[in-house]
Coordinates of C-alpha atoms in Angstrom, one line a residue:
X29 CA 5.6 13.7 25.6
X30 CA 9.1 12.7 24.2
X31 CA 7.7 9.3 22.2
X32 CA 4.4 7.7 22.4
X33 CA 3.1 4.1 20.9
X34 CA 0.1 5.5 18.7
X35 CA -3.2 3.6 18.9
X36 CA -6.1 4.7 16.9
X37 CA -9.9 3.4 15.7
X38 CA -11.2 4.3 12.5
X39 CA -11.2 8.1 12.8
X40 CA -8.8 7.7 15.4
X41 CA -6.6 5.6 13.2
X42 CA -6.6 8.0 10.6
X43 CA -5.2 10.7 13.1
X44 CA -2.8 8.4 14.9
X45 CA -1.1 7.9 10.9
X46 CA -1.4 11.6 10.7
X47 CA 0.5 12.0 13.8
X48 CA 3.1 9.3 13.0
X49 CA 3.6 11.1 10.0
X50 CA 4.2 14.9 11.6
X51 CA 6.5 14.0 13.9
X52 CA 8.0 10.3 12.9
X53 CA 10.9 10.6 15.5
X54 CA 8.5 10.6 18.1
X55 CA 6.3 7.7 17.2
X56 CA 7.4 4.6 18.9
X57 CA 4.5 2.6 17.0
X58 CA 1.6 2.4 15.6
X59 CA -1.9 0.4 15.7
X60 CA -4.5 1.3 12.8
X61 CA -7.8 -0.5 13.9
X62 CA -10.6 -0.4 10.8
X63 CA -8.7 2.5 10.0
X64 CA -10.6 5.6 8.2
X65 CA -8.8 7.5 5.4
X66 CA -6.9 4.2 3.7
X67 CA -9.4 3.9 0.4
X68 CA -12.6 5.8 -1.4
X69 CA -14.8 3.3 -0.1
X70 CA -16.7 4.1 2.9
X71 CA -20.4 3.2 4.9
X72 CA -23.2 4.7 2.7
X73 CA -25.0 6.3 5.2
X74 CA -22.1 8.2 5.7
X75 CA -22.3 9.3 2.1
X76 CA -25.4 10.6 2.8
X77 CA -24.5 12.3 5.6
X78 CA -22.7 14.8 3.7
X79 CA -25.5 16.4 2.3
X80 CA -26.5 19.6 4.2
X81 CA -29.6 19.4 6.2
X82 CA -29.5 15.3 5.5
X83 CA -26.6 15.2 7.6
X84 CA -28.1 17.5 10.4
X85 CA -31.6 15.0 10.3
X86 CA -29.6 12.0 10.4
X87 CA -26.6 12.4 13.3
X88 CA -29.4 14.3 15.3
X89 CA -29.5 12.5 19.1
X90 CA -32.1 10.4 19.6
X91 CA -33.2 8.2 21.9
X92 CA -32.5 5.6 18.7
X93 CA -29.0 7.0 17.6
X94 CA -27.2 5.2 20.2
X95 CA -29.0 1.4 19.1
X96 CA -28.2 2.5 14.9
X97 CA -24.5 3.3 16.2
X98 CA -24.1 0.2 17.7
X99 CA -25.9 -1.8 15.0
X100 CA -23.4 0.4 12.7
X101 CA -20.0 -0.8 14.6
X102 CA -20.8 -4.1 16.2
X103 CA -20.9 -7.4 14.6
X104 CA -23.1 -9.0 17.2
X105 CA -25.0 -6.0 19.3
X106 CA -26.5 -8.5 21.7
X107 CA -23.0 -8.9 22.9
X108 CA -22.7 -5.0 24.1
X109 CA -22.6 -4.6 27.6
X110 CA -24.9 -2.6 29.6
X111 CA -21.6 -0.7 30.3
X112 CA -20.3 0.1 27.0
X113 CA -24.1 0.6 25.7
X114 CA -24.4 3.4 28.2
X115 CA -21.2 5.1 27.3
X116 CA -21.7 5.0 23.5
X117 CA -25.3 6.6 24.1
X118 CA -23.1 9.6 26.5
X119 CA -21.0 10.1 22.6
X120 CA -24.0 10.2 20.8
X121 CA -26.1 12.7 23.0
X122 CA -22.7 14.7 23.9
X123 CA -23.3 18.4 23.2
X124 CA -21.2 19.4 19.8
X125 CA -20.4 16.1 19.4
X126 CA -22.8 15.5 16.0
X127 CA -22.0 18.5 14.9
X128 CA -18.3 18.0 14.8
X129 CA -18.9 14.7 13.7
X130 CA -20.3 16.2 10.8
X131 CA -17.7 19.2 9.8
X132 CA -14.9 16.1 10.0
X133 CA -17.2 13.7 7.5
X134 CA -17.7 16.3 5.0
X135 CA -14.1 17.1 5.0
X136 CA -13.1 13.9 4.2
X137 CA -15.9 12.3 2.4
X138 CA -18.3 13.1 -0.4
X139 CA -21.2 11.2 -2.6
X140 CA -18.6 9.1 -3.7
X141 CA -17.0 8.0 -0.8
X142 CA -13.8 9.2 0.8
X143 CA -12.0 11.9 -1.1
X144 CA -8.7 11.0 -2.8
X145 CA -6.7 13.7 -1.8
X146 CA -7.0 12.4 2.0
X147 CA -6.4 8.2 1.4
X148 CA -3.5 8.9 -1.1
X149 CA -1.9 11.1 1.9
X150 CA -2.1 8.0 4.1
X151 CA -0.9 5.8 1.2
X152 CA 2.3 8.0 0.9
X153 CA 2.7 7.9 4.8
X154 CA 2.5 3.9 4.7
X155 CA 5.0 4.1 2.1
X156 CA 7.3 6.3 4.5
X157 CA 6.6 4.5 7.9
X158 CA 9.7 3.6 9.4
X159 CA 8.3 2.1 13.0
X160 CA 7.0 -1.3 13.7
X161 CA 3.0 -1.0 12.7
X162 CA 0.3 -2.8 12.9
X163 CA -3.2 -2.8 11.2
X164 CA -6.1 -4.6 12.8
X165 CA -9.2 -5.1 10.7
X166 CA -12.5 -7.0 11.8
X167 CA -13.8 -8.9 9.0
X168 CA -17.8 -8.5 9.4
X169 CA -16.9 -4.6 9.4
X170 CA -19.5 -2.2 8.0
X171 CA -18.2 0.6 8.2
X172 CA -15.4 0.3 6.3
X173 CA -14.0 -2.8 4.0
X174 CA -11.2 -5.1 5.1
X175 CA -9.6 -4.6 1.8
X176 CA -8.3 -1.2 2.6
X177 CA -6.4 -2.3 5.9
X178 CA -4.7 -5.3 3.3
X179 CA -3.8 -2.6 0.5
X180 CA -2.3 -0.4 3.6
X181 CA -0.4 -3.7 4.8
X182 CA 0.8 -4.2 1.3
X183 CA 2.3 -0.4 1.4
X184 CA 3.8 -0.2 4.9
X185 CA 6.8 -1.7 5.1
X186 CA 7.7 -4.3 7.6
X187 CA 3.7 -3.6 8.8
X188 CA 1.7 -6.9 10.6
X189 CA -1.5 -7.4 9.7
X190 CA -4.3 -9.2 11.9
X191 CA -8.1 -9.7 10.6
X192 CA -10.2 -10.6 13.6
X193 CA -13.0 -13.1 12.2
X194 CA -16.5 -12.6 14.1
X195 CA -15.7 -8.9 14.5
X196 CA -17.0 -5.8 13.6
X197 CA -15.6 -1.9 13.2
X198 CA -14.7 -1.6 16.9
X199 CA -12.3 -4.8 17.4
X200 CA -11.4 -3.2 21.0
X201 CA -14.8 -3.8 22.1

């Protein structure tokens, strides 16, 4: 692939910036939605989560991990289609999937949230980022706070920024 546009959620957000940053001439643009990796704070229960055996207990599949995912992500869950309820229960119960979950969390976060060392490397890309950008942020997020997406807007230059009212940590669904 010669260029690509570079579209991320959360996790995905982080590793689109990571990508943009690798290889800059081949980043057309970018889209950070509720992006990970912009400050320390972070959802607690992922805080948790990076305690060993905790972690293990609490991302195990279960016919329940699905409905706490989606309670986790979605500002109103009663709006989740039978559709898109079916395929976030496939994530949740795909095999490896918690457990890479898990090795990516604890590399990134700790008791105290997110781990310096990886938000101020996205802080130093938003500084550098020389393609059009532009960071999406649901409001009613609980995952992550809207004020990191604002302090990355505030950093990337020439960067649009666009906080969806009514609208959780997945604004694509």
């Amino acid at each position: 692939i010669e260029s690509a546009h570079l579209v991320g959620n959360s996790l995905g957000a982080a590793v689109s910036l990571r990508m943009a940053g690798q290889n800059a001439a081949r980043a057309r643009s970018l889209l950070l939605a509720n992006s990970a990796t912009l400050g320390s704070e972070v959802f607690p229960v992922f805080k948790v989560m990076t305690l060993p055996w905790l972690g293990e207990v609490m991302n195990k599949p279960s016919p329940k991990s699905a409905e706490m995912q989606i309670k986790a992500i979605v500002h109103r869950a009663q709006a989740i289609t039978p559709q898109v309820h079916a395929a976030i229960e496939r994530n949740t119960h795909r095999p490896g999937a918690a457990g890479h979950f898990l090795a990516t969390l604890r590399m990134l976060t700790t008791l105290r949230g997110q781990k310096p060392a990886t938000w101020q490397e996205s802080h130093r890309l938003l500084r550098e980022l020389k393609i059009p950008a532009l960071i999406l942020h649901g409001r009613q997020d609980g995952v992550l706070p809207t004020k990191h997406s604002e302090q990355a807007h505030a950093l990337a230059p020439g960067s649009e920024l666009l906080i969806l009212d009514d609208c959780g940590h997945t604004p694509q669904l």
